mmCIF file of C-alpha atoms (C1' of nucleotides) in Angstrom:
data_model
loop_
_atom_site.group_PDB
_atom_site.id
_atom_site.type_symbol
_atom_site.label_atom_id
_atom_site.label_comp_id
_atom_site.label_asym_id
_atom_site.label_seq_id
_atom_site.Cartn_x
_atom_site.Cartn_y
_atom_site.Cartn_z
ATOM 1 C CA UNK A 1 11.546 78.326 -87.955
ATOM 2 C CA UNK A 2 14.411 80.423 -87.730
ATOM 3 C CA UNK A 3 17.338 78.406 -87.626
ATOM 4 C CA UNK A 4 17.668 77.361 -91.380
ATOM 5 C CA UNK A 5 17.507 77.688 -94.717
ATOM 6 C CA UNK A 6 13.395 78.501 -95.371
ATOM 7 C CA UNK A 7 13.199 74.517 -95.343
ATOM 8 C CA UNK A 8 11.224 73.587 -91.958
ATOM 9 C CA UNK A 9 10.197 70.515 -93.199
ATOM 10 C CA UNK A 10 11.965 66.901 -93.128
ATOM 11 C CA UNK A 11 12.278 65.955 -96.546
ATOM 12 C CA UNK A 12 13.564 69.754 -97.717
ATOM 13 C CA UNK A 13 16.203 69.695 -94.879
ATOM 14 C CA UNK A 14 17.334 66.365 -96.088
ATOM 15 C CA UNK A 15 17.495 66.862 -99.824
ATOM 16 C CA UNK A 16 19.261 70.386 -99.168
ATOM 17 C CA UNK A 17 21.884 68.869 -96.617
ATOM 18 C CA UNK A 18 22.542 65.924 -99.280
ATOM 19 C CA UNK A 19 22.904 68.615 -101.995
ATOM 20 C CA UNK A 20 25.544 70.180 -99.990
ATOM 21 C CA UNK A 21 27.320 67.207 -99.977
ATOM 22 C CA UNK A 22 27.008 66.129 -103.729
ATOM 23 C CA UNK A 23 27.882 69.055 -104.919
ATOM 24 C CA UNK A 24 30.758 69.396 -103.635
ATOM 25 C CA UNK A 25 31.067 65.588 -104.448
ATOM 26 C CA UNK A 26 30.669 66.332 -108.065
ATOM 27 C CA UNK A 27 33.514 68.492 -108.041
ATOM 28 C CA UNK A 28 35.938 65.948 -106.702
ATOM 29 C CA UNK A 29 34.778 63.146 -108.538
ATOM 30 C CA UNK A 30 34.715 65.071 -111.979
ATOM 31 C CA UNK A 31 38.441 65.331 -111.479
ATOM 32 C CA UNK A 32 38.965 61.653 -111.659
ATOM 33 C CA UNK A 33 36.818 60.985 -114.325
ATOM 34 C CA UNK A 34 33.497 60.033 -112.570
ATOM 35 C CA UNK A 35 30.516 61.278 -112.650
ATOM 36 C CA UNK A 36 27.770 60.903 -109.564
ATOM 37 C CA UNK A 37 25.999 58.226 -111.592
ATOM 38 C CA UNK A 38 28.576 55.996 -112.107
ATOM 39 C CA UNK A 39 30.052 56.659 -108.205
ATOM 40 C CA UNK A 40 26.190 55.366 -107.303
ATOM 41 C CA UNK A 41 26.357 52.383 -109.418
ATOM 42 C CA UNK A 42 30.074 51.358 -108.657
ATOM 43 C CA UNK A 43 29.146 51.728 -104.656
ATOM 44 C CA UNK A 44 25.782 49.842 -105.012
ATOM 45 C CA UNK A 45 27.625 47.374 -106.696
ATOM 46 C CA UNK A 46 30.381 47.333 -104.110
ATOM 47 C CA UNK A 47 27.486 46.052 -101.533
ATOM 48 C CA UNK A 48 26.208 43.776 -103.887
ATOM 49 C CA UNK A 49 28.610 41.676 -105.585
ATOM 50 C CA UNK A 50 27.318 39.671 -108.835
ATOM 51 C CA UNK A 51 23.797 41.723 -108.896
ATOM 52 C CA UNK A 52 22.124 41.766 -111.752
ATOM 53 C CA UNK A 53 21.033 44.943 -113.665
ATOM 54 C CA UNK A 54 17.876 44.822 -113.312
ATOM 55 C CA UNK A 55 18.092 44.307 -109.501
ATOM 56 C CA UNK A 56 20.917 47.445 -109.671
ATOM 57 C CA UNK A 57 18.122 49.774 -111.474
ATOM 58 C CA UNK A 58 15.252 48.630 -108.833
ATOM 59 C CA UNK A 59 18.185 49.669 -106.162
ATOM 60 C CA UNK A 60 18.777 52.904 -107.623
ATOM 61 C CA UNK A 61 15.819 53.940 -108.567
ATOM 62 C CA UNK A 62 15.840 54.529 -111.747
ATOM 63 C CA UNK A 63 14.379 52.576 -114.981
ATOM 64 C CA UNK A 64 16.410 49.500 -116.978
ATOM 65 C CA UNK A 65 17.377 51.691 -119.474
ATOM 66 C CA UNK A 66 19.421 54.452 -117.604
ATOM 67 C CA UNK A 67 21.473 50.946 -116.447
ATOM 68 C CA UNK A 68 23.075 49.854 -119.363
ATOM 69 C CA UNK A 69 24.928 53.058 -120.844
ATOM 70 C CA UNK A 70 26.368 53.106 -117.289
ATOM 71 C CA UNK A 71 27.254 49.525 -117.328
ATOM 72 C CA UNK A 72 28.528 49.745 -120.941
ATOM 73 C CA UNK A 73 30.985 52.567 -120.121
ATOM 74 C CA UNK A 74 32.040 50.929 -116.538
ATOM 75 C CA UNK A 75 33.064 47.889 -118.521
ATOM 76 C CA UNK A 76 34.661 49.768 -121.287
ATOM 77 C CA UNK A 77 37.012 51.813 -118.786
ATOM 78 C CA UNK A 78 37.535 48.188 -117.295
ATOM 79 C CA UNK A 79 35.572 48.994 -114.093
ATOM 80 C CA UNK A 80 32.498 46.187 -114.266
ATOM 81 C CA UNK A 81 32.149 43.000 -115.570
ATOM 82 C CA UNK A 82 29.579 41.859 -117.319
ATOM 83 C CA UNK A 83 28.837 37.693 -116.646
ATOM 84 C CA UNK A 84 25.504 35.681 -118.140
ATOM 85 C CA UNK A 85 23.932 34.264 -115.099
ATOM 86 C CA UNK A 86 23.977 30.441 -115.628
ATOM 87 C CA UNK A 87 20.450 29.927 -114.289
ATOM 88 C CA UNK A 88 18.667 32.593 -116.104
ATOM 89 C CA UNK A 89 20.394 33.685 -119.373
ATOM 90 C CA UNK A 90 18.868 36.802 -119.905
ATOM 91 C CA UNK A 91 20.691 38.187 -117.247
ATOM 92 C CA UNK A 92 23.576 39.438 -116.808
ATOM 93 C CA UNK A 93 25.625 39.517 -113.331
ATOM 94 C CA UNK A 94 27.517 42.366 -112.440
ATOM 95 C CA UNK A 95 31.172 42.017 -110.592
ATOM 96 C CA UNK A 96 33.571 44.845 -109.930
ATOM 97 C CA UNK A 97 37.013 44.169 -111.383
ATOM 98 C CA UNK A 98 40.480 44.882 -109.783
ATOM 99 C CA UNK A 99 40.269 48.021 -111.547
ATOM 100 C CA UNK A 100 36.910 48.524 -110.105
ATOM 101 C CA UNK A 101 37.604 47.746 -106.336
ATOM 102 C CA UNK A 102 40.719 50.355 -106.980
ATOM 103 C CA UNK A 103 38.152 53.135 -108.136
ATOM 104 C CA UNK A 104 36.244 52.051 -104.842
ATOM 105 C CA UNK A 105 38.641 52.872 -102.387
ATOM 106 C CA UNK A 106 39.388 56.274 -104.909
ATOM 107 C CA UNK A 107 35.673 56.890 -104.067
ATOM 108 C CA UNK A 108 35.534 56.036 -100.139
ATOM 109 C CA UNK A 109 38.719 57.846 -99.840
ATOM 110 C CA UNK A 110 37.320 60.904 -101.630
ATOM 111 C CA UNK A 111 34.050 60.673 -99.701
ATOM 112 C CA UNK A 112 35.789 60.661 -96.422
ATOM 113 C CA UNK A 113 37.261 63.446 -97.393
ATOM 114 C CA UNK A 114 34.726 65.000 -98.243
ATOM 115 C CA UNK A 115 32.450 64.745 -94.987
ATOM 116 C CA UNK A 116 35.665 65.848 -93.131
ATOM 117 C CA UNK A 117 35.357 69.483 -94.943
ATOM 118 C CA UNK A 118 31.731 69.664 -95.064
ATOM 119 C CA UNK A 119 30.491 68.299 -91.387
ATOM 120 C CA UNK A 120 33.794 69.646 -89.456
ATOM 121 C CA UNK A 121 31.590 72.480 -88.268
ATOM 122 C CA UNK A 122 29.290 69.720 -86.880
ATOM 123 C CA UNK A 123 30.231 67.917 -83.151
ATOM 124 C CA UNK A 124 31.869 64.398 -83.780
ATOM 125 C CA UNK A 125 28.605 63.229 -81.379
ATOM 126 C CA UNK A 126 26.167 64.932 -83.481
ATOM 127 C CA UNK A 127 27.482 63.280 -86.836
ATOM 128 C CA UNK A 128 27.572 60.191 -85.431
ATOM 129 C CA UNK A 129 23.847 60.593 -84.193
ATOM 130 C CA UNK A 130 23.290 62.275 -88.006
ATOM 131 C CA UNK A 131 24.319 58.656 -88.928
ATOM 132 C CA UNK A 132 22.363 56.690 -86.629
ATOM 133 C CA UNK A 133 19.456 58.323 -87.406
ATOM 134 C CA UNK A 134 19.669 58.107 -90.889
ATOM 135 C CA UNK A 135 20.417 54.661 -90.955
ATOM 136 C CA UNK A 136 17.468 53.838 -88.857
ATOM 137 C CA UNK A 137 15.129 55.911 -91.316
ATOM 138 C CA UNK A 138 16.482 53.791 -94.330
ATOM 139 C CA UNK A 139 16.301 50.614 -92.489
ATOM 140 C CA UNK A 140 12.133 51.695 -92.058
ATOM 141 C CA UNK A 141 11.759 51.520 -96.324
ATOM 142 C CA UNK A 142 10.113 48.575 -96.965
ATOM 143 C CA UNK A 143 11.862 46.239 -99.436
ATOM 144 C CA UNK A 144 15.324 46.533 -99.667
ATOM 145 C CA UNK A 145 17.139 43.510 -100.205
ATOM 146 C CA UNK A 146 20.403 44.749 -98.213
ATOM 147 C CA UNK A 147 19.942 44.540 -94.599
ATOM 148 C CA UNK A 148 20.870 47.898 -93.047
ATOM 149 C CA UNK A 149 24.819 47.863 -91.637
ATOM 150 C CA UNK A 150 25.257 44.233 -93.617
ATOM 151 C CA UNK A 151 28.256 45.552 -95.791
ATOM 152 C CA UNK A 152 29.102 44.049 -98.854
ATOM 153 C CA UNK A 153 27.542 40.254 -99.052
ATOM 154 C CA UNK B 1 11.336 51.427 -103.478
ATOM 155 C CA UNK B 2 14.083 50.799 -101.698
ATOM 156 C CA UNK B 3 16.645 53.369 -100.792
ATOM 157 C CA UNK B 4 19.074 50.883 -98.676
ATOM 158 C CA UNK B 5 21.842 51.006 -100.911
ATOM 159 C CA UNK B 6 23.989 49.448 -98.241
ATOM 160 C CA UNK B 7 25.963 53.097 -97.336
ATOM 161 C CA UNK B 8 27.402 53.328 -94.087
ATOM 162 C CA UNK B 9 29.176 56.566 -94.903
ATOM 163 C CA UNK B 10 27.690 59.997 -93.782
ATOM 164 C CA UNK B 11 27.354 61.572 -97.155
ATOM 165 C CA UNK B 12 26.381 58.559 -98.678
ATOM 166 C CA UNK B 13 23.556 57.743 -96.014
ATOM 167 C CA UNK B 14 22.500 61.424 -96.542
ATOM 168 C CA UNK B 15 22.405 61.330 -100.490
ATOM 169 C CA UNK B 16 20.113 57.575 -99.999
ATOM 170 C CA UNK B 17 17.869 59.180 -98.025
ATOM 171 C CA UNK B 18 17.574 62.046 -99.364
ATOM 172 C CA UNK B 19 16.671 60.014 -102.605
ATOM 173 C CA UNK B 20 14.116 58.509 -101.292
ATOM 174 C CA UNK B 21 12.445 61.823 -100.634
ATOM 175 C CA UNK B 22 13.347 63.364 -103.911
ATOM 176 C CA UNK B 23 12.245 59.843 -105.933
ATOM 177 C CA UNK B 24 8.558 60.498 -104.133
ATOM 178 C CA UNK B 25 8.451 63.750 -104.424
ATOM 179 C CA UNK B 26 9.530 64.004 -108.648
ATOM 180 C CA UNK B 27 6.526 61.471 -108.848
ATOM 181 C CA UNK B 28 4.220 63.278 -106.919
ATOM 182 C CA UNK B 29 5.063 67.227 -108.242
ATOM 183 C CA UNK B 30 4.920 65.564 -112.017
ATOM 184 C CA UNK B 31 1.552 64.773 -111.712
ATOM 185 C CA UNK B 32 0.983 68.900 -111.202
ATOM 186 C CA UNK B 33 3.555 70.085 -113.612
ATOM 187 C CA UNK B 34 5.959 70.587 -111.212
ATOM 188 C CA UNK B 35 9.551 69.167 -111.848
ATOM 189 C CA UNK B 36 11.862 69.070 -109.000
ATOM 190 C CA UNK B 37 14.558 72.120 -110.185
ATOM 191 C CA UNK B 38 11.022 74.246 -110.771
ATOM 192 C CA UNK B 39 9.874 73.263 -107.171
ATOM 193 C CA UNK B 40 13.653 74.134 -105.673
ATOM 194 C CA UNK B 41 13.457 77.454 -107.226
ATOM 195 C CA UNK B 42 10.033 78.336 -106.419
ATOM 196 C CA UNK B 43 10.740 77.646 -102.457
ATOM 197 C CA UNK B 44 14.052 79.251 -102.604
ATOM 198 C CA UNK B 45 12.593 82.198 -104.111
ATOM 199 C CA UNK B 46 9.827 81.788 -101.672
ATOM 200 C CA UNK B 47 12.373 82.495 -98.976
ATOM 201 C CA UNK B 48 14.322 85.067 -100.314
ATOM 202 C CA UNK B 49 11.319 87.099 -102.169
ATOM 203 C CA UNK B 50 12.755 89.864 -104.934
ATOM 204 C CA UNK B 51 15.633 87.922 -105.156
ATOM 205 C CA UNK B 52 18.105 88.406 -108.214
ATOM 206 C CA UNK B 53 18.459 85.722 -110.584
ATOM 207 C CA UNK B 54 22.059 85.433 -109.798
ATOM 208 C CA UNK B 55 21.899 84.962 -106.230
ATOM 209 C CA UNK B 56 19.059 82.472 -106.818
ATOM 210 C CA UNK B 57 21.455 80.622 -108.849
ATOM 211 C CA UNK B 58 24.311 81.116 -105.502
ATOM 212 C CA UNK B 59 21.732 79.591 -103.314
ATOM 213 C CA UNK B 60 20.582 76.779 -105.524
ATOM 214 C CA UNK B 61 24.457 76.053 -106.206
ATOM 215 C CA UNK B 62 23.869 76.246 -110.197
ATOM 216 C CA UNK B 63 25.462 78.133 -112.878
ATOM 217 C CA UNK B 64 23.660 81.441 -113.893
ATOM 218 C CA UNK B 65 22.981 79.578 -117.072
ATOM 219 C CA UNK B 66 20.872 77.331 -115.612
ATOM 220 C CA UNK B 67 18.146 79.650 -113.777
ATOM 221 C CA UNK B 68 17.175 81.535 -117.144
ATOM 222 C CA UNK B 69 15.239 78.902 -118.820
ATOM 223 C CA UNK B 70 13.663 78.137 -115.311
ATOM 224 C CA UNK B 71 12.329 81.170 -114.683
ATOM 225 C CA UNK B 72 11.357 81.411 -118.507
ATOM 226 C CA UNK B 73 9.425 78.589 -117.919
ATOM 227 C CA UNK B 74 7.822 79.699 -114.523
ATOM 228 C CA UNK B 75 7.102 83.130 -116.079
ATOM 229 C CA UNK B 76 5.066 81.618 -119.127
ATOM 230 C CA UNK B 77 3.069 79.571 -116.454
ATOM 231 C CA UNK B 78 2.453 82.551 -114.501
ATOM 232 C CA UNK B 79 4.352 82.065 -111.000
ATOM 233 C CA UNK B 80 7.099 84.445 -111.267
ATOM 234 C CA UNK B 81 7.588 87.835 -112.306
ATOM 235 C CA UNK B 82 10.606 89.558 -113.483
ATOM 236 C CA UNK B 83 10.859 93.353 -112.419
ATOM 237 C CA UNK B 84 14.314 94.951 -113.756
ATOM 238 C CA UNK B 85 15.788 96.483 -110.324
ATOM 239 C CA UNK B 86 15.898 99.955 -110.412
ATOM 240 C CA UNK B 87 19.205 100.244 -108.559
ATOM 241 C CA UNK B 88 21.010 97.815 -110.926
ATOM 242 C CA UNK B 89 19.480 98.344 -114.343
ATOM 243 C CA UNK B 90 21.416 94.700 -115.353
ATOM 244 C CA UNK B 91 19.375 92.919 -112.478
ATOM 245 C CA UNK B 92 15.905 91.109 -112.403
ATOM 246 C CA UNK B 93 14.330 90.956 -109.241
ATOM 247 C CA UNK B 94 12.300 88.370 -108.913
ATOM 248 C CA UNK B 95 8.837 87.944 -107.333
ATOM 249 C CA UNK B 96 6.066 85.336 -106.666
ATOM 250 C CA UNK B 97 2.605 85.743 -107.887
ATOM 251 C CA UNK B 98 -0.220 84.936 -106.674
ATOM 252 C CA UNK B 99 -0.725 81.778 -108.848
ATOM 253 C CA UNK B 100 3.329 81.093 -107.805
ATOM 254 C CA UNK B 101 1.819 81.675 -103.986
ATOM 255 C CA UNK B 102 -0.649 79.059 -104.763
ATOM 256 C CA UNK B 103 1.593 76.447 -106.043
ATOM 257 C CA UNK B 104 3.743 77.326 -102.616
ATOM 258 C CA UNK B 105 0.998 76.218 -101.135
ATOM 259 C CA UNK B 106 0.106 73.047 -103.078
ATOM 260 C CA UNK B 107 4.095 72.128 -102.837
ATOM 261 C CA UNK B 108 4.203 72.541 -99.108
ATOM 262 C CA UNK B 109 1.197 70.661 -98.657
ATOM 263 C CA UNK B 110 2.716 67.967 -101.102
ATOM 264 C CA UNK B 111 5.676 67.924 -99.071
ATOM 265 C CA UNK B 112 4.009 67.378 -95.783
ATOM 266 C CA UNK B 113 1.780 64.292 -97.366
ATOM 267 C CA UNK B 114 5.169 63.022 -98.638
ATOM 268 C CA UNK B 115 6.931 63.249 -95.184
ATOM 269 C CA UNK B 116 4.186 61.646 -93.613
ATOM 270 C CA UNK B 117 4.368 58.789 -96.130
ATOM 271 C CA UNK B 118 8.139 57.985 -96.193
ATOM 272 C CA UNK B 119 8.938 59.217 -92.526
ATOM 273 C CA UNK B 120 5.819 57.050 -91.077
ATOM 274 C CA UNK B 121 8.016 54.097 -89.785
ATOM 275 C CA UNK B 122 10.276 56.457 -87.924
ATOM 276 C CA UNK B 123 9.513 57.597 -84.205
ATOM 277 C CA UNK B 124 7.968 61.046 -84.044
ATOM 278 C CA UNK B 125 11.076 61.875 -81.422
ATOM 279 C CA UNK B 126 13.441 60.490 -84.080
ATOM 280 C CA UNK B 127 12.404 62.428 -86.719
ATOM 281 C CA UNK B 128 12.272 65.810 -84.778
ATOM 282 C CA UNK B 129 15.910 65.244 -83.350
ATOM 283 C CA UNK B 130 17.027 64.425 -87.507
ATOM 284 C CA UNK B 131 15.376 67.784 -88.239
ATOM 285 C CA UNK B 132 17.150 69.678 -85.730
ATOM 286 C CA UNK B 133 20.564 68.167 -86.492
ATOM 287 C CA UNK B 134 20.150 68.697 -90.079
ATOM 288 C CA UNK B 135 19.666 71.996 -89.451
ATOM 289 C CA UNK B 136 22.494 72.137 -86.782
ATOM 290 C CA UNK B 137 24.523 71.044 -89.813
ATOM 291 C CA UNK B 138 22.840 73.488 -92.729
ATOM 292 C CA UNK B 139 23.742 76.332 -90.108
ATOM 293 C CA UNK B 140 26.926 75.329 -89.993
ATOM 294 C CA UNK B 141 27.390 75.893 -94.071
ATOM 295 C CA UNK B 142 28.037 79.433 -95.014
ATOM 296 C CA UNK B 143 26.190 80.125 -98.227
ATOM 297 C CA UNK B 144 23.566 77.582 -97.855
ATOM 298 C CA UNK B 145 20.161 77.899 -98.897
ATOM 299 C CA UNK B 146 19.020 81.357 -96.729
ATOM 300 C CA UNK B 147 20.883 81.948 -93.145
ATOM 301 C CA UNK B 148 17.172 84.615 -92.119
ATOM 302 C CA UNK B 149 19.990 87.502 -91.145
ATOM 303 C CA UNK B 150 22.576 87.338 -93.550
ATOM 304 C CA UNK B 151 20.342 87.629 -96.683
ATOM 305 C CA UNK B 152 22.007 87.697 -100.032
ATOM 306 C CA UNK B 153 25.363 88.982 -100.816
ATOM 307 C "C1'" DT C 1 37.224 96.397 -116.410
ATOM 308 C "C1'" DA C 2 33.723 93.680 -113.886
ATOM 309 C "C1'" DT C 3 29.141 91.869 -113.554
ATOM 310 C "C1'" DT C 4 23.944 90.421 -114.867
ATOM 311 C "C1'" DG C 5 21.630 87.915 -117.682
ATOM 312 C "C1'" DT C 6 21.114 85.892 -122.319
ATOM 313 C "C1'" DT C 7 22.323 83.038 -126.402
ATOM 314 C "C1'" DA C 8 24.745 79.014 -128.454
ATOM 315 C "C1'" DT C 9 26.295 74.618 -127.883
ATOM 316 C "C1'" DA C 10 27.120 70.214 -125.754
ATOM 317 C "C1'" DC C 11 27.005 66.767 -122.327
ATOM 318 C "C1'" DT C 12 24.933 63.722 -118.608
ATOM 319 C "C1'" DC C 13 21.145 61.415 -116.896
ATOM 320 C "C1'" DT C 14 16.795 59.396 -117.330
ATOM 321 C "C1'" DA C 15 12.078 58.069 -119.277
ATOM 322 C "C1'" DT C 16 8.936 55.558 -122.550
ATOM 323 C "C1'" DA C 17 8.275 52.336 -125.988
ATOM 324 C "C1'" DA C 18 9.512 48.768 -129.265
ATOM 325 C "C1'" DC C 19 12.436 44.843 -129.909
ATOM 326 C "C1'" DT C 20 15.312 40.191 -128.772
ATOM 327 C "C1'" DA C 21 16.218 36.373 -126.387
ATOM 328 C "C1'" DT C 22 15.276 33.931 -123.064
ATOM 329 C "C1'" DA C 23 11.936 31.935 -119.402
ATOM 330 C "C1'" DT D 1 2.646 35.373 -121.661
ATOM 331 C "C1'" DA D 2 6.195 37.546 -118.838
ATOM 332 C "C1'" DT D 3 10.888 39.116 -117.884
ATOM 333 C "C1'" DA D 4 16.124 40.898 -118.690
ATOM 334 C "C1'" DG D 5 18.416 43.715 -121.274
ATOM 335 C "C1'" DT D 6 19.097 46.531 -125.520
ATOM 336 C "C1'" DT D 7 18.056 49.931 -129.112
ATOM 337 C "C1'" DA D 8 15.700 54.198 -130.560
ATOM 338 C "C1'" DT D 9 14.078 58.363 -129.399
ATOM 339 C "C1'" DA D 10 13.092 62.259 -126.505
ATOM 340 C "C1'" DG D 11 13.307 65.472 -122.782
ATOM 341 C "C1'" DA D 12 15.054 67.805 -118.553
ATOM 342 C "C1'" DG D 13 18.847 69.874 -116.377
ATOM 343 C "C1'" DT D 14 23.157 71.940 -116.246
ATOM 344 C "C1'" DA D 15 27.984 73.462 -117.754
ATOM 345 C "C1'" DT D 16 31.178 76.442 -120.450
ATOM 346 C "C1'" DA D 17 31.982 80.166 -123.360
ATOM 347 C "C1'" DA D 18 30.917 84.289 -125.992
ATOM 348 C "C1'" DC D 19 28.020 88.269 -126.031
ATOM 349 C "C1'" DA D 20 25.017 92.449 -124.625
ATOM 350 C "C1'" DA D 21 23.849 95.951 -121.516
ATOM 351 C "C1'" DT D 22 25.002 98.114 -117.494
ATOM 352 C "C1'" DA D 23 27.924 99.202 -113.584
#
DNA sequence: TATTGTTATACTCTATAACTATA
DNA sequence: TATAGTTATAGAGTATAACAATA
């Protein structure tokens, strides 16, 4: 009501907190050469080695064909791998190379860094509740095929 | 769909949820014309009423660039107004009108519906203390979206 | 000289639909 | 017939830079 921003309500708080973060995530990653898409698709792929694209694009959101000019320019800077799944050959699988898993820990770094700047005006104890919380929300959408706090599998 | 993109990072968990929200939300605004940037502008002006174009574009962290063919767009549909300031003859100020009031009114009722939907499997005490730690953490960003008593620079 | 907003141009991201090759 | 991925096409959104009017 008074504290914020205009936005009283859930979903505007959330989407103008996670703006605050992106943007200044856009920055950062611009300078090494990758954009927010590709960051999403690299990490998604990070927690699920040898998806398929299809399973990627349900993931993300987003339709089959925003997948594979990602994919194609991933594999071209040596990032992804494309591999035909044996059992269904229309697919493809999608692994993170050496290359990839060093533009990971580029991006994890960066991120880390990032949340230092941007929540060090928040208590370490409300961050980690932040965290909790969040997590718990995501873990209440129905039909994710990553179990919440699972990692990579 | 799901939203669990494994994240266990704060500005990662922030951006997946805040996706989820956003991914409802473009498909619910399309079916009224509404795209999401045309929605973000029309609240943040609905918060900071006469606002100038540029500090519309501060708030919404864009380029200047990027708010004229919004508001063009809004201003052929009828929601906004441009009045030249008097004080700075280079300056639109920029009002709602009544048909921008009433699409205020259909967002924030979208917005509630959408909460309802994609918060439902999260404890009402849950989401209150997310809402006031999000806005702990908004408060704690200078230049975010509308601190009530520091109004534009 | 600095700033507000516009024009010109280009890029990223994504959608829909038609196509292929598998299933 | 249905699905995975690609190609073709289109549109939204935004950035940078050059320009106009005004400060």
């Amino acid at each position: 009501m008074s504290s914020d921003v205009g936005a009283t309500e859930l979903g505007e708080l959330l989407q103008a907190a996670a703006r605050a973060f992106s943007q200044r995530g856009r920055a950062r990653f611009g300078e090494h050469g990758l954009s927010p898409a590709r960051v999403r698709l690299l990490t998604t792929l990070h927690h699920r080695p040898g998806g398929r694209m299809r399973d990627l694009a349900d993931v993300l959101g987003v339709s089959g064909r925003a997948v594979t000019p990602l994919v194609d320019a991933l594999e071209s800077d040596g990032l992804v791998a494309r591999t035909t799944d044996p059992d269904d050959r229309r697919a493809f699988r999608l692994t993170l190379t050496d290359a990839g898993l060093g533009a990971i820990e580029r991006i994890t770094s960066l991120q880390h860094t990032i949340s230092e700047e941007i929540f060090s005006g928040l208590p370490a104890a409300d961050r980690d509740r932040l965290g909790h919380l969040l997590k718990a929300f995501l873990a209440t959408m129905p039909g994710q095929p990553c179990p919440p706090d699972s990692g990579p599998r």
